[in-house]
Short mmCIF file of C-alpha atoms in Angstrom, two decimals:
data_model
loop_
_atom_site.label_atom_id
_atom_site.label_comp_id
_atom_site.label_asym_id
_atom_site.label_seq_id
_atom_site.Cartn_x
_atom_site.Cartn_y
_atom_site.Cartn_z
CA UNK Y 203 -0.35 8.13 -18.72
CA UNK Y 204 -0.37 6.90 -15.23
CA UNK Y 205 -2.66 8.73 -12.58
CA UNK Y 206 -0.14 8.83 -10.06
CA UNK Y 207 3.73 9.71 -10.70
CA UNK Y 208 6.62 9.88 -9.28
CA UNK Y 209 10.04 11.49 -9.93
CA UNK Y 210 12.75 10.70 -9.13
CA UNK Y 211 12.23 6.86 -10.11
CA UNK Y 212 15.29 6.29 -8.04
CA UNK Y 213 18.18 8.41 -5.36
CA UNK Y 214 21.00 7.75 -3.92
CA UNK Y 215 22.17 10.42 -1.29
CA UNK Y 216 24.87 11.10 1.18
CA UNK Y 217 24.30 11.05 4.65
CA UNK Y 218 22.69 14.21 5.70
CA UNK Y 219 21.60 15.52 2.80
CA UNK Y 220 17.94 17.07 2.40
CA UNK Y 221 15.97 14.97 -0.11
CA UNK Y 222 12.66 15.49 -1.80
CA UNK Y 223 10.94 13.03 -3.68
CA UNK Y 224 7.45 14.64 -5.73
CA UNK Y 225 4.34 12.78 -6.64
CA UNK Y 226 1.51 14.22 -9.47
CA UNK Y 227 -1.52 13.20 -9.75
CA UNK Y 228 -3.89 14.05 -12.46
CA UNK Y 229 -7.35 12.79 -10.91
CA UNK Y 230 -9.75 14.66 -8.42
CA UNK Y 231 -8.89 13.08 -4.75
CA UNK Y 232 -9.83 12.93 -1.89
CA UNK Y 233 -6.70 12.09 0.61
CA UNK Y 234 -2.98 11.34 -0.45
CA UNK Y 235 -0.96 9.10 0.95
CA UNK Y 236 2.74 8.47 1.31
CA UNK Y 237 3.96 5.57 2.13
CA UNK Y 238 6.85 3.87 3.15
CA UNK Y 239 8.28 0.23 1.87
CA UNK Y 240 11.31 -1.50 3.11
CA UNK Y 241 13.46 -4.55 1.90
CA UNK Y 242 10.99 -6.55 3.69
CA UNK Y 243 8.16 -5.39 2.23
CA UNK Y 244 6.07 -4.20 4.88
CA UNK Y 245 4.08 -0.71 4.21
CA UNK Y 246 4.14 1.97 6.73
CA UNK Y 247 1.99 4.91 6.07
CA UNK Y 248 3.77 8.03 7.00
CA UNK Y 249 1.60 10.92 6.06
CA UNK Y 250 -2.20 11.34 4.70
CA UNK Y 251 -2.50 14.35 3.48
CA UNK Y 252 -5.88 16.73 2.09
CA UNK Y 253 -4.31 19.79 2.56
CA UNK Y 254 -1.42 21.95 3.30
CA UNK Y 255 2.03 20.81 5.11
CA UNK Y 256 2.63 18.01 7.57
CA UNK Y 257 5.71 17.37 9.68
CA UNK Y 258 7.12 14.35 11.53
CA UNK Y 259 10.63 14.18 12.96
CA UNK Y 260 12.60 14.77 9.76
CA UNK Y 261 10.11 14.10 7.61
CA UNK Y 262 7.62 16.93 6.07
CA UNK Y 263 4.82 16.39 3.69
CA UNK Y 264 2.82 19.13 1.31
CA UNK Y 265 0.60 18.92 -0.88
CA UNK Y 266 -1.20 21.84 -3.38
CA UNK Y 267 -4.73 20.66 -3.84
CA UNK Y 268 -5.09 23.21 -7.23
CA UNK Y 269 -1.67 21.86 -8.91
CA UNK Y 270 -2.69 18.51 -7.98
CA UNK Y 271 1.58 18.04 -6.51
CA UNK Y 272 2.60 16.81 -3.37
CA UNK Y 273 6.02 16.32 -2.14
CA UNK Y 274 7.66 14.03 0.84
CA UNK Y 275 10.64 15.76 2.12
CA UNK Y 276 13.49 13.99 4.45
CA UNK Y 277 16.13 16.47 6.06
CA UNK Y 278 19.36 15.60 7.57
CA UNK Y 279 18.69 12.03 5.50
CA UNK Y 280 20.35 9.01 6.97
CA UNK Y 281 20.80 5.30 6.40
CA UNK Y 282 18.11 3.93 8.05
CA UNK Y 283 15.86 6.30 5.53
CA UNK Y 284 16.85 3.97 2.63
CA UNK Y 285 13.42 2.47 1.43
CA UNK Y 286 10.99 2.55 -1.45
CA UNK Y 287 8.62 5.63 -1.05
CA UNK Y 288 5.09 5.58 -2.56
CA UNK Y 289 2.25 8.18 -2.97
CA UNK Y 290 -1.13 7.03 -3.02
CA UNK Y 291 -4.02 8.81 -3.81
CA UNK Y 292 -7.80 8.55 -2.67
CA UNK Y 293 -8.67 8.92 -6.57
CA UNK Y 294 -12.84 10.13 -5.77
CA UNK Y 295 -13.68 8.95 -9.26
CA UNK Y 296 -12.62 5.42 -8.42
CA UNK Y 297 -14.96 4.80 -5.36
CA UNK Y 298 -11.95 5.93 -2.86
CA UNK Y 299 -9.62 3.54 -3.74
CA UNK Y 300 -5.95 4.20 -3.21
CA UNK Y 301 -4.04 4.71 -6.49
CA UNK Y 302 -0.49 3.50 -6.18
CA UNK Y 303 2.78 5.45 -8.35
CA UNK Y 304 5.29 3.30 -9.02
CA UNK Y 305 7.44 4.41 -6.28
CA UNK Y 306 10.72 6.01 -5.27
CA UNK Y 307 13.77 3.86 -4.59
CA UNK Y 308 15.67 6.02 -2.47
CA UNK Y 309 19.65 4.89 -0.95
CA UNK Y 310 21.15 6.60 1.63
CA UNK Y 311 24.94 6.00 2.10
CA UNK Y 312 26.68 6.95 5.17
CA UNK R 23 -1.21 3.22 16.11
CA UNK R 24 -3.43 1.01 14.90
CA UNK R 25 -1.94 -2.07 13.81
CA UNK R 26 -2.66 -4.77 11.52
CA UNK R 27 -1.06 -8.66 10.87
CA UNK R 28 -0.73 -10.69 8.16
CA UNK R 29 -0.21 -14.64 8.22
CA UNK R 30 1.74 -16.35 7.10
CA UNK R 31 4.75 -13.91 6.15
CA UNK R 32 5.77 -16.41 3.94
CA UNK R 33 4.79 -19.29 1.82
CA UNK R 34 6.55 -22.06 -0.11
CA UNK R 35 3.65 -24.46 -2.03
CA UNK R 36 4.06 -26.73 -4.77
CA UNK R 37 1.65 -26.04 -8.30
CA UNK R 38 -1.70 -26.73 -7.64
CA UNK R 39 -2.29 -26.48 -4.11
CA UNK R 40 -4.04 -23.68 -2.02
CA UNK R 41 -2.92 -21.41 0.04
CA UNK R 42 -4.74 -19.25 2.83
CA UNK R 43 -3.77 -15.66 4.40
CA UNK R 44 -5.16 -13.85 6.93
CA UNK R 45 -5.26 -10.50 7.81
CA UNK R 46 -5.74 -8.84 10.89
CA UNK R 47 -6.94 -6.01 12.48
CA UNK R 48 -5.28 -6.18 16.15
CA UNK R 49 -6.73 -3.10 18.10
CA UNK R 50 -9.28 -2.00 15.93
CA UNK R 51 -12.46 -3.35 14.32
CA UNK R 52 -12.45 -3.34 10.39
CA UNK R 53 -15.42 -3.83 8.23
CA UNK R 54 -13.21 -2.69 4.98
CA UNK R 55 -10.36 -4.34 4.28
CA UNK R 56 -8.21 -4.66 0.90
CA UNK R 57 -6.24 -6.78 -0.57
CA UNK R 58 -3.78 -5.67 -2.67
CA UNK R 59 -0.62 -7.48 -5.18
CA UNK R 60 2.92 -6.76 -5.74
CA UNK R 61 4.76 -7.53 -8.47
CA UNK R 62 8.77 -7.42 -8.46
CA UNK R 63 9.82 -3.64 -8.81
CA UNK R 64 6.17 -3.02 -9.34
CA UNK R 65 3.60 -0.69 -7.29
CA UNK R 66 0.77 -1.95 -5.69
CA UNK R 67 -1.94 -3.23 -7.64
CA UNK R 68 -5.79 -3.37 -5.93
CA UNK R 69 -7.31 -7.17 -6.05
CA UNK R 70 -10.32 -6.24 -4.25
CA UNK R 71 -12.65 -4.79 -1.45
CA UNK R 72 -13.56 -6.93 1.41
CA UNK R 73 -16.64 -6.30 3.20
CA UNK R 74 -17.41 -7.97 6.46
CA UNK R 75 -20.74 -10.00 6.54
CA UNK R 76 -20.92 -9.56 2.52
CA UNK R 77 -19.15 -10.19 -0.73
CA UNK R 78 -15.93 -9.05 -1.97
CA UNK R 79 -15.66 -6.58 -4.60
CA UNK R 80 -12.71 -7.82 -7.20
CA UNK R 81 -11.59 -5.47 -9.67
CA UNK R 82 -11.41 -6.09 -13.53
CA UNK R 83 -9.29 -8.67 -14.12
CA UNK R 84 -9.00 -10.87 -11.00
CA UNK R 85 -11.23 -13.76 -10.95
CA UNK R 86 -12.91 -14.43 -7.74
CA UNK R 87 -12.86 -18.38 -8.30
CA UNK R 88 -9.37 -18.00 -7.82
CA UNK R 89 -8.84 -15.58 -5.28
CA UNK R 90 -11.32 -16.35 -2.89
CA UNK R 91 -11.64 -14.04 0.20
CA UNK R 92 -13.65 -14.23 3.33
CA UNK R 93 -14.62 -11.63 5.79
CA UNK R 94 -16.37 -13.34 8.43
CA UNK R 95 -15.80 -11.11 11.15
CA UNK R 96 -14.66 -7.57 12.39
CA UNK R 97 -11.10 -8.21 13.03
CA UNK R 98 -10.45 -11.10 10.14
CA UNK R 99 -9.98 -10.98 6.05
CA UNK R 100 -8.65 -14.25 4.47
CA UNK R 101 -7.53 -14.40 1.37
CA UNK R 102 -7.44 -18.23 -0.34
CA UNK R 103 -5.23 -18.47 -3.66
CA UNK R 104 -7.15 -21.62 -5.00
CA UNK R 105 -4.82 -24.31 -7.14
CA UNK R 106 -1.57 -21.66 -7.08
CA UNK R 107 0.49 -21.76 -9.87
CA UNK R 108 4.26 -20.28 -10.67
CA UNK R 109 2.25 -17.34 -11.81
CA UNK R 110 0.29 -16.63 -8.98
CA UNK R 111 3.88 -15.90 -7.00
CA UNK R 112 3.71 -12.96 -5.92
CA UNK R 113 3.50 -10.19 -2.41
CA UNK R 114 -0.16 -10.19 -1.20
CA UNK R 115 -0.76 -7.47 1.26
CA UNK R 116 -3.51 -6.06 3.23
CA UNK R 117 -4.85 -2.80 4.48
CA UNK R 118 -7.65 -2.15 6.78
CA UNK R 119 -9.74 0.82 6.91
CA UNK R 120 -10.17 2.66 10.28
CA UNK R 121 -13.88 2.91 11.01
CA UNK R 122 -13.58 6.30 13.11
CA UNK R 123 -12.93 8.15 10.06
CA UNK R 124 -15.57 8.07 7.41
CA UNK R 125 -14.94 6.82 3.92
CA UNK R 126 -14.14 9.44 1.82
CA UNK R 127 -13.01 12.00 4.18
CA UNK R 128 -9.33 11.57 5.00
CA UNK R 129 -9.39 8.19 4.37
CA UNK R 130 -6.94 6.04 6.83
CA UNK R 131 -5.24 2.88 5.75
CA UNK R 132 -3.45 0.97 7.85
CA UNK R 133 -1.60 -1.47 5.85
CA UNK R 134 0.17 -5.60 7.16
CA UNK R 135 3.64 -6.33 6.60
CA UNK R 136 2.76 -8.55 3.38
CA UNK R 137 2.76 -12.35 2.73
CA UNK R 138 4.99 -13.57 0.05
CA UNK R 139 3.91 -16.30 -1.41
CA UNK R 140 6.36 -18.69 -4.10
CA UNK R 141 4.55 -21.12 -5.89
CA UNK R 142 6.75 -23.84 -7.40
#
């Protein structure tokens, strides 16, 4: 079983719609990442998260410390959002290292 | 934000040569940096820990003859693929660790664009 994982492994949405994408993890962290990967391949990091809720434009971020779940939400969705989306955790028992998931593949359509 | 550059963004070599990429921290100073591998339609896989002034730390499984790295100074992480092969194709990328925030405590990553390298 991975540490990290995502569902769903891939989306496709319509314009506008309101999309969540979850990440479980099942080691003790520290931080949790999401990140953001497109076509290119460059890595933004939206969100680091220890606690609680985190908002950014259209995009929000929880995360619940004691069921070890955090979820990346995206209102009013649009093309542009179309990217691979990846949780990473600071896994504490791995000398804070990020731990990747496998990612979400997520397609907007207009 | 802080930002941080990788070079080249991509590579073309023929079998058996080497191949250099650099990573760099633009506005901030960064004694941790990572390097990190991509496989097609994989996640990101850790290669190792790059100290400045001191030796890398690979992880189990990546052997440090062949992916040398160097971390000679605050700003700079480069990471040498020695005699490439096709296997060795691949998306390198790097992340540097901001130094205001200690390790451990809401760790920040700030991650380069990526170098693709195609060995052929």
């Amino acid at each position: 079983k991975n540490e990290v994982e995502q569902s769903p492994q891939n989306l496709t949405a319509q314009e506008g719609e309101f999309i969540t994408i979850n990440c479980s993890y099942s080691v003790g962290i520290s931080a949790l990442h999401w990140l953001q990967q497109h076509p290119g391949g460059g890595i933004v990091s939206l969100f680091m998260l220890s606690s609680g809720k985190k908002k950014h434009g259209r995009l929000i971020a929880t995360i619940n410390i004691q069921e070890k779940h955090s979820s990346l939400h995206i209102t009013a969705s649009h093309p542009r959002d179309s990217a691979v989306y990846i949780c990473a955790v600071l896994n504490m028992e791995y000398g804070n290292k990020l731990v990747f998931g496998a990612g979400t593949i997520l397609r907007v359509k207009s | 934000g802080a930002v941080v550059s990788q070079h080249p963004s991509r590579v073309i070599c023929k079998s058996g040569t080497s191949v250099k990429i650099e990573c760099r921290s633009l506005d901030f100073q960064a004694t941790t940096m990572f390097w990190y591998r991509q496989f097609p339609k994989k996640s990101l896989m850790l290669m190792a820990t790059s100290n400045e002034g001191s030796k890398a730390t690979y992880e189990q499984g990546v052997e440090k003859d062949k992916f040398l790295i160097n971390h000679a100074s605050l700003t700079l992480s480069t990471l040498t693929v020695t005699s490439a092969h096709p296997e060795d194709s691949s998306f390198y990328i790097c992340s540097a660790r901001d130094p205001l925030v200690p390790a451990g405590v809401g760790d920040t990553q700030y991650f380069g664009p990526g170098t693709r390298l195609t060995v052929l």
